[in-house]
Coordinates of C-alpha atoms in Angstrom, one line a residue:
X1 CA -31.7 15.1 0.9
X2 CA -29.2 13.0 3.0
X3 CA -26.0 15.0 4.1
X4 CA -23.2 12.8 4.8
X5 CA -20.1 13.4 6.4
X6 CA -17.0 12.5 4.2
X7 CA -13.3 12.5 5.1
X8 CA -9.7 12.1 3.8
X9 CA -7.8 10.9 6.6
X10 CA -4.7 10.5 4.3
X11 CA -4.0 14.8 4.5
X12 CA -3.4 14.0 8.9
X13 CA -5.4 12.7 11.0
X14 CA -5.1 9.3 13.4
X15 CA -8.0 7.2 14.8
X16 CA -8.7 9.1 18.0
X17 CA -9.3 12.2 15.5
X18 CA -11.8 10.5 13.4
X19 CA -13.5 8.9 16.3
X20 CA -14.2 12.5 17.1
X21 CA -15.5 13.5 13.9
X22 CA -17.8 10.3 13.7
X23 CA -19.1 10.4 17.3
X24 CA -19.9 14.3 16.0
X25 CA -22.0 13.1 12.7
X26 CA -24.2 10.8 14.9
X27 CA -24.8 13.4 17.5
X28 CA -25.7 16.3 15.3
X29 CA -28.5 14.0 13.2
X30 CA -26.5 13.1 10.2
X31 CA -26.8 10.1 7.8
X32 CA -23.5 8.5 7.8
X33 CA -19.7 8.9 8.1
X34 CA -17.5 7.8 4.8
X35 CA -13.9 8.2 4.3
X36 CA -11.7 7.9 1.4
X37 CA -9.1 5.1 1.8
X38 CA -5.7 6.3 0.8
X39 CA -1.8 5.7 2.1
X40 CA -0.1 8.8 1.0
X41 CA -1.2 12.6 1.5
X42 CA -2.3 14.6 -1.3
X43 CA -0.8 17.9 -2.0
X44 CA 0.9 20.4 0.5
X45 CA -1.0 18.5 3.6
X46 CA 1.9 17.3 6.0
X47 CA 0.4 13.8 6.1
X48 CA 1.3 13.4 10.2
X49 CA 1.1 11.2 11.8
X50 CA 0.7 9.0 9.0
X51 CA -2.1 7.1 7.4
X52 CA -4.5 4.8 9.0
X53 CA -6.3 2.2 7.1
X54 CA -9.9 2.5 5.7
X55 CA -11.8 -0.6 7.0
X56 CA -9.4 -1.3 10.0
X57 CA -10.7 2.5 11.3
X58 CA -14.1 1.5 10.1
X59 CA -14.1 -1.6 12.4
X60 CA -13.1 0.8 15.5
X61 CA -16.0 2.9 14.5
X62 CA -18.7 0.5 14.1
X63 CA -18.3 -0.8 17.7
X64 CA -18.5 3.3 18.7
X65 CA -20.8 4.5 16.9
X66 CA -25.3 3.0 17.1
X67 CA -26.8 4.9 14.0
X68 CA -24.8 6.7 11.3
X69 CA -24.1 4.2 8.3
X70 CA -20.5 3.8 7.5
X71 CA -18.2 3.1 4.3
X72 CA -15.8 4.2 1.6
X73 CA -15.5 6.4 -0.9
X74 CA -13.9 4.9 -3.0
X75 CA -11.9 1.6 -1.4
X76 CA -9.4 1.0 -4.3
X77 CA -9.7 -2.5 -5.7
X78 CA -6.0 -2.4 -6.1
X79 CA -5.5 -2.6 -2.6
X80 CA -6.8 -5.7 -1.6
X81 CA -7.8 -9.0 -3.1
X82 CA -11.8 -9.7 -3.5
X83 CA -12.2 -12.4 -1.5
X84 CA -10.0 -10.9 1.2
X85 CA -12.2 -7.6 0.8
X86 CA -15.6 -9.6 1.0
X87 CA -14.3 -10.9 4.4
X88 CA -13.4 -7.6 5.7
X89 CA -16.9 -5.7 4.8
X90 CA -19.0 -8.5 5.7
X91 CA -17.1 -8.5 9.3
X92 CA -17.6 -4.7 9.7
X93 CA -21.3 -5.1 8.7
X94 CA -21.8 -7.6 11.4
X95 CA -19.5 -5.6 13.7
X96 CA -21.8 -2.7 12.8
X97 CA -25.0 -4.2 12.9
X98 CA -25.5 -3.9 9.1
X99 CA -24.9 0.0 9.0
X100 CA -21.9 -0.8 6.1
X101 CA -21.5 0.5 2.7
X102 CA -18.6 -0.5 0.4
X103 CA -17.5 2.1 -2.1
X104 CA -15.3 0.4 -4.6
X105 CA -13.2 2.0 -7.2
X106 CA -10.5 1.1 -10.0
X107 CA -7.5 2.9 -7.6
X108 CA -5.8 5.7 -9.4
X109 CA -3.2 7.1 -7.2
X110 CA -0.1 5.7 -8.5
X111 CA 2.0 7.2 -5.9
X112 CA 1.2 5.7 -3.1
X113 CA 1.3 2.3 -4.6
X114 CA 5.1 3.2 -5.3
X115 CA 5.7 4.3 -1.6
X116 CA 4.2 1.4 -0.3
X117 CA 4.9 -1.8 -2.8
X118 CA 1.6 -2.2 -3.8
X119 CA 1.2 -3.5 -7.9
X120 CA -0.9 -0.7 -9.7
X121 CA -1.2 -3.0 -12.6
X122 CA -2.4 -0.9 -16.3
X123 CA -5.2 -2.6 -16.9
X124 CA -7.5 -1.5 -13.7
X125 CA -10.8 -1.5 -14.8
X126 CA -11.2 -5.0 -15.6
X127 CA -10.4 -5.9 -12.2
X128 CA -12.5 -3.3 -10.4
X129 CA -15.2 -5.2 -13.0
X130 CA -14.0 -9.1 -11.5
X131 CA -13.9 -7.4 -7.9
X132 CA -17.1 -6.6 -8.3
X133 CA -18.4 -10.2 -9.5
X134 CA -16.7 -11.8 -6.8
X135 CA -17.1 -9.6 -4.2
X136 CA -21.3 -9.4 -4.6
X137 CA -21.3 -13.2 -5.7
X138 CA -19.9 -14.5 -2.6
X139 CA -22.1 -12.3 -0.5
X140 CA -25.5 -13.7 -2.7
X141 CA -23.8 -17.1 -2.5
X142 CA -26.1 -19.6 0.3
X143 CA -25.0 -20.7 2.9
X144 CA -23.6 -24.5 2.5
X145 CA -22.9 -24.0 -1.4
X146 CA -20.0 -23.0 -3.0
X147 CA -18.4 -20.3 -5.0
X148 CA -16.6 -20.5 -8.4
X149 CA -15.3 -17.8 -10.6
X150 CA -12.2 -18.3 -13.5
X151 CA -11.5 -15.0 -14.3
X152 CA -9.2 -13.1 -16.2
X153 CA -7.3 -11.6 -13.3
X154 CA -9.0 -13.7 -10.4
X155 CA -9.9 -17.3 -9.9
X156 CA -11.6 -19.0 -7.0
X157 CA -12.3 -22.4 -6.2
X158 CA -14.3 -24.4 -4.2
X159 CA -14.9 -20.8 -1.9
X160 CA -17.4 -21.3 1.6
X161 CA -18.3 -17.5 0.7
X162 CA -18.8 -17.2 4.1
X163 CA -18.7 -14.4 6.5
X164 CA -21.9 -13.4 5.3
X165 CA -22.9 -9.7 6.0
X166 CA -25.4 -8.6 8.4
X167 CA -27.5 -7.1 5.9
X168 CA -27.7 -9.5 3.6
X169 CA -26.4 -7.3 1.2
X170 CA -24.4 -4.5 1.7
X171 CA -25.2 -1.4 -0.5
X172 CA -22.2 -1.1 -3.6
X173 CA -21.5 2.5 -4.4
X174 CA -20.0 2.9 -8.2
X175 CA -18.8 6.6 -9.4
X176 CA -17.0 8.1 -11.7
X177 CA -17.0 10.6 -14.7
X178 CA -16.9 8.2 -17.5
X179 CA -18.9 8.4 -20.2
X180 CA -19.4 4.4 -21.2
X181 CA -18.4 1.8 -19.2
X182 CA -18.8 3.5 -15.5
X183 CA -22.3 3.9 -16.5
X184 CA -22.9 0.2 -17.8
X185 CA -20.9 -1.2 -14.2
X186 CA -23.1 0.9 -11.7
X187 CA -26.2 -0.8 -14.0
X188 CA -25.5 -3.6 -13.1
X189 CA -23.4 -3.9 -9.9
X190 CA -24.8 -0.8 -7.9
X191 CA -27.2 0.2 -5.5
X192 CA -25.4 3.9 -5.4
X193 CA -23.9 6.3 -8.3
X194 CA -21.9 8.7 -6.8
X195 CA -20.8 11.7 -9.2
X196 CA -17.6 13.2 -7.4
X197 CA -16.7 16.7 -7.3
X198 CA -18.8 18.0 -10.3
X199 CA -20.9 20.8 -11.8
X200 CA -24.5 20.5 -11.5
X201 CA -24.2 20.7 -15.7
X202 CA -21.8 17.8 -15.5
X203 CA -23.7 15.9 -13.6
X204 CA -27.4 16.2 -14.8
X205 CA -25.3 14.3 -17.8
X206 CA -23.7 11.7 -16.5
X207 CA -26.9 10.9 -14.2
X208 CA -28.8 10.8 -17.3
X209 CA -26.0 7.9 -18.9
X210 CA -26.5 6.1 -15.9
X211 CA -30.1 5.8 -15.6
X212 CA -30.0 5.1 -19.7
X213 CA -27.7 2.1 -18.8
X214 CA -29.6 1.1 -15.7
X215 CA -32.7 0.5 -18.2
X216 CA -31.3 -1.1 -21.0
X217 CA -30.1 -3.5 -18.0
X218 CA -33.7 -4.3 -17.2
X219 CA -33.8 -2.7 -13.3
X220 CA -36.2 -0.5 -11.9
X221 CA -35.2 3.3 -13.2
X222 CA -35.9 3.9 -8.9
X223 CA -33.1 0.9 -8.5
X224 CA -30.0 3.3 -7.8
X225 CA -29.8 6.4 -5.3
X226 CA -27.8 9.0 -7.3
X227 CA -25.5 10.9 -5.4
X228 CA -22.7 14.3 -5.2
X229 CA -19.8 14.2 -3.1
X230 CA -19.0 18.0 -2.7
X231 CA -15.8 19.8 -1.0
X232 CA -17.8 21.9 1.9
X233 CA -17.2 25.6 3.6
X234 CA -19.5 27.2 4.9
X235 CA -20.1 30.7 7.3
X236 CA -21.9 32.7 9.4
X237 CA -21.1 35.8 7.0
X238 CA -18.2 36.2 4.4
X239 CA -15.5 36.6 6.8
X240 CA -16.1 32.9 8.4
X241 CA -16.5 31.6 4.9
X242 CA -12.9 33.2 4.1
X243 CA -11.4 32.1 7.2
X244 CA -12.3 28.4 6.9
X245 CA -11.5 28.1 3.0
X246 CA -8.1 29.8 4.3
X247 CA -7.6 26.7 6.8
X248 CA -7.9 24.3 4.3
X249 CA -5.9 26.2 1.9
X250 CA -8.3 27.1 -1.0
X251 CA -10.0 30.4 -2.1
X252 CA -13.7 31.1 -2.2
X253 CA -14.4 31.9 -5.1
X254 CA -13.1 28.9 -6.2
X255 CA -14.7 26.7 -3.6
X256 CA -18.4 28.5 -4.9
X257 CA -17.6 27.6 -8.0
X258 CA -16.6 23.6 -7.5
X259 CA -17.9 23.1 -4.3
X260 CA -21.2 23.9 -1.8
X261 CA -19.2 27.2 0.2
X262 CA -21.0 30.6 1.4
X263 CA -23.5 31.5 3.8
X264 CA -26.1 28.6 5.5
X265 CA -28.5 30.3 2.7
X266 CA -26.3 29.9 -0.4
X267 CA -25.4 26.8 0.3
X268 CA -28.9 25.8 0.7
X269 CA -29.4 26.8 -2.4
X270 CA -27.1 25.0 -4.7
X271 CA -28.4 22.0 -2.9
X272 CA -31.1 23.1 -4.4
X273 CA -30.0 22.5 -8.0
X274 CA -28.4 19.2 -7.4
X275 CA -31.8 18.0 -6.1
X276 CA -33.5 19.5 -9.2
X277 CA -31.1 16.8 -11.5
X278 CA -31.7 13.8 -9.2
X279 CA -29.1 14.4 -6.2
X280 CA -30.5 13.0 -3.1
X281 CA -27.6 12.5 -1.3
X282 CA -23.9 14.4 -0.5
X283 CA -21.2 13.7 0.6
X284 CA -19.8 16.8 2.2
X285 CA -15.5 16.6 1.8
X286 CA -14.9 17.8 5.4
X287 CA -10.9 19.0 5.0
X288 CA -10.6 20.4 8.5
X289 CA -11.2 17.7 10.9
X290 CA -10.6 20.1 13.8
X291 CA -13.8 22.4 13.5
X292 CA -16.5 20.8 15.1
X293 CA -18.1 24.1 15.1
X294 CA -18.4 23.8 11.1
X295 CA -20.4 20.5 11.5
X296 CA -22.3 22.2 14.1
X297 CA -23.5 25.1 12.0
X298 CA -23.9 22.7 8.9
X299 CA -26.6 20.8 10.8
X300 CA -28.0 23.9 12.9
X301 CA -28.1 26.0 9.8
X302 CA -28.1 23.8 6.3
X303 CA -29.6 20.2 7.0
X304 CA -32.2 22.2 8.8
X305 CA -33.2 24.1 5.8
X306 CA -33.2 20.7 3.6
X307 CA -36.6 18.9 2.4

C-alpha cells in the first residue's frame, strides 16, 4: 500500500509552507506529494494569505524535492486550455526528472470561477473528455509530426506537440463517483482511478464499474492502479486524536466514520479493508499543514505497519 501525502493549499497556506510539508514527505519515506488545485477557500478556513497556483508550486517543488512523485488531485480542466496544460506538465516532468502525475477533473467549484473571471461553462464533462484527447495525444504525438484535433469545444491545427515529457508518458489519474461515464473515461484515458472520500461499501462498487469498463475497452484488468483519497487524523491515544480533529475543525466520530482517524492501530486497520476491495494506494487529506509531528507518527507508526 502506497501512502501519499495530499493537500489543499486553498484553506491557507503559501509556498514556503508547502515546501515544508513536501521536503517532510520525502524525508519520512513517503510515495509522493499531491495537492488539489483550487483559487478560493472552502468553508470557515480564512484562506490567508491567499491562493497559490497548482503547477506553478509544483514547478518550485520539483527542483526541491529528488524522490517523492508529484501531481494534482484533481487540476480542473476549466482552468486552463489543453494544449497550454500539456506544456505545463510536460515542463514540470522534465523539471522533475519524470516524477509528474496529472490529475485531471471536470472543475466543479463554481465559486471561485465567479471570484476570479474564469468561464465555468454547463457542459463540463465533454471538455474534461476533449482535454483528455488532446492533452495525452500531443504527449503520444512523435517528435517532427504533427497534431490535429476538430473538436467540439477545442480545435488544433498544425500543433509541434512538443515539450515532450520526461517520462514519455506521464501517469493520468481519472476519479469520481459516477456511475457511467467516469467509469468508461478512466477505461480509456487512465493509468489511475482515484475514488475520493468514500465508504469502503461505496467503493468496492464503483471499483467494480471501473474494472467492468476497463475490459469491455480491451486493456489488461492489471492496466489501472485503483486508489482512495481519505481525510486523515490520527493519535497516540484518544485525547491526541480529539485534539487534532479539533484543529481542523471536525469531530471524531465523524472523521471514523468518513475518514482513516484513531489510534496508529485502527487506522491500520481500515486500511485494511480498502486493501481487501483493491485500494493500493491513499491519498491522505492532510488539513493541518503545521503538524509535522502528525506526518511523523503516520510514518513511524501506520506506513510501518503497512504490507
Amino acid at each position: 500500500m502506497d501512502l501519499r501525502i495530499f493537500t489543499e493549499p486553498q484553506q491557507g497556506a503559501d509556498y514556503e509552507t508547502l515546501l515544508t510539508v513536501a521536503k517532510a514527505t520525502e524525508d519520512l519515506g513517503f510515495d509522493a506529494f499531491f495537492r488539489s488545485d483550487h483559487y478560493l477557500k472552502m468553508g470557515d478556513a480564512d484562506g490567508l494569505p491567499g491562493p497559490t497556483d497548482a503547477w506553478i508550486t509544483l514547478a518550485g517543488l520539483a527542483r526541491e524535492t529528488s524522490r517523492i512523485r508529484l501531481g494534482t488531485l484533481m487540476t480542473a480542466a476549466t482552468f486552463r486550455l489543453p494544449g497550454v496544460l500539456a506544456i505545463q506538465v510536460a515542463q514540470v516532468d522534465q523539471m522533475s526528472g519524470g516524477r509528474v502525475e496529472l490529475g485531471l477533473g471536470a472543475g466543479w467549484f463554481g465559486q471561485e470561477h465567479e471570484a476570479y473571471g474564469i468561464p465555468f461553462p454547463k457542459e463540463k464533462f465533454g471538455r474534461l473528455e476533449e482535454q483528455l484527447e488532446i492533452v495525452t495525444g500531443l504527449w503520444a504525438t512523435e517528435v517532427g509530426k504533427t497534431y490535429d484535433f476538430d473538436g467540439t469545444y477545442y480545435q488544433l491545427k498544425d500543433s509541434p506537440a512538443l515539450p515532450k515529457p520526461a517520462q514519455g508518458r506521464v501517469p493520468v489519474l481519472i476519479g469520481g463517483h459516477g456511475a457511467r461515464r467516469t467509469p468508461r473515461l478512466a477505461a480509456r484515458y487512465a493509468d489511475e482511478f482515484n475514488m475520493p472520500f468514500s465508504s469502503v461499501e461505496d467503493t468496492a462498487a464503483q471499483f467494480g464499474r471501473v474494472r467492468d469498463a476497463v475490459a469491455e475497452a480491451g486493456r489488461p484488468a492489471d492496466a489501472l492502479t485503483y486508489s482512495n483519497a481519505l481525510v486523515v487524523c490520527v493519535g497516540r491515544d484518544d485525547q491526541e486524536v480529539a485534539r487534532r480533529a479539533a484543529a481542523i475543525g471536525r469531530e471524531v466520530d465523524e472523521l471514523r466514520t468518513n475518514g482513516l482517524a484513531g489510534t496508529p492501530a485502527e487506522v491500520v486497520e481500515k486500511i485494511g479493508r480498502y486493501a481487501e476491495v483493491g485500494s493500493t494506494r491513499l491519498y491522505l487529506q492532510v488539513l493541518d499543514l503545521s503538524d509535522l509531528d502528525h506526518l511523523e507518527l503516520i510514518s513511524d507508526k501506520v506506513q510501518s505497519q503497512l504490507p
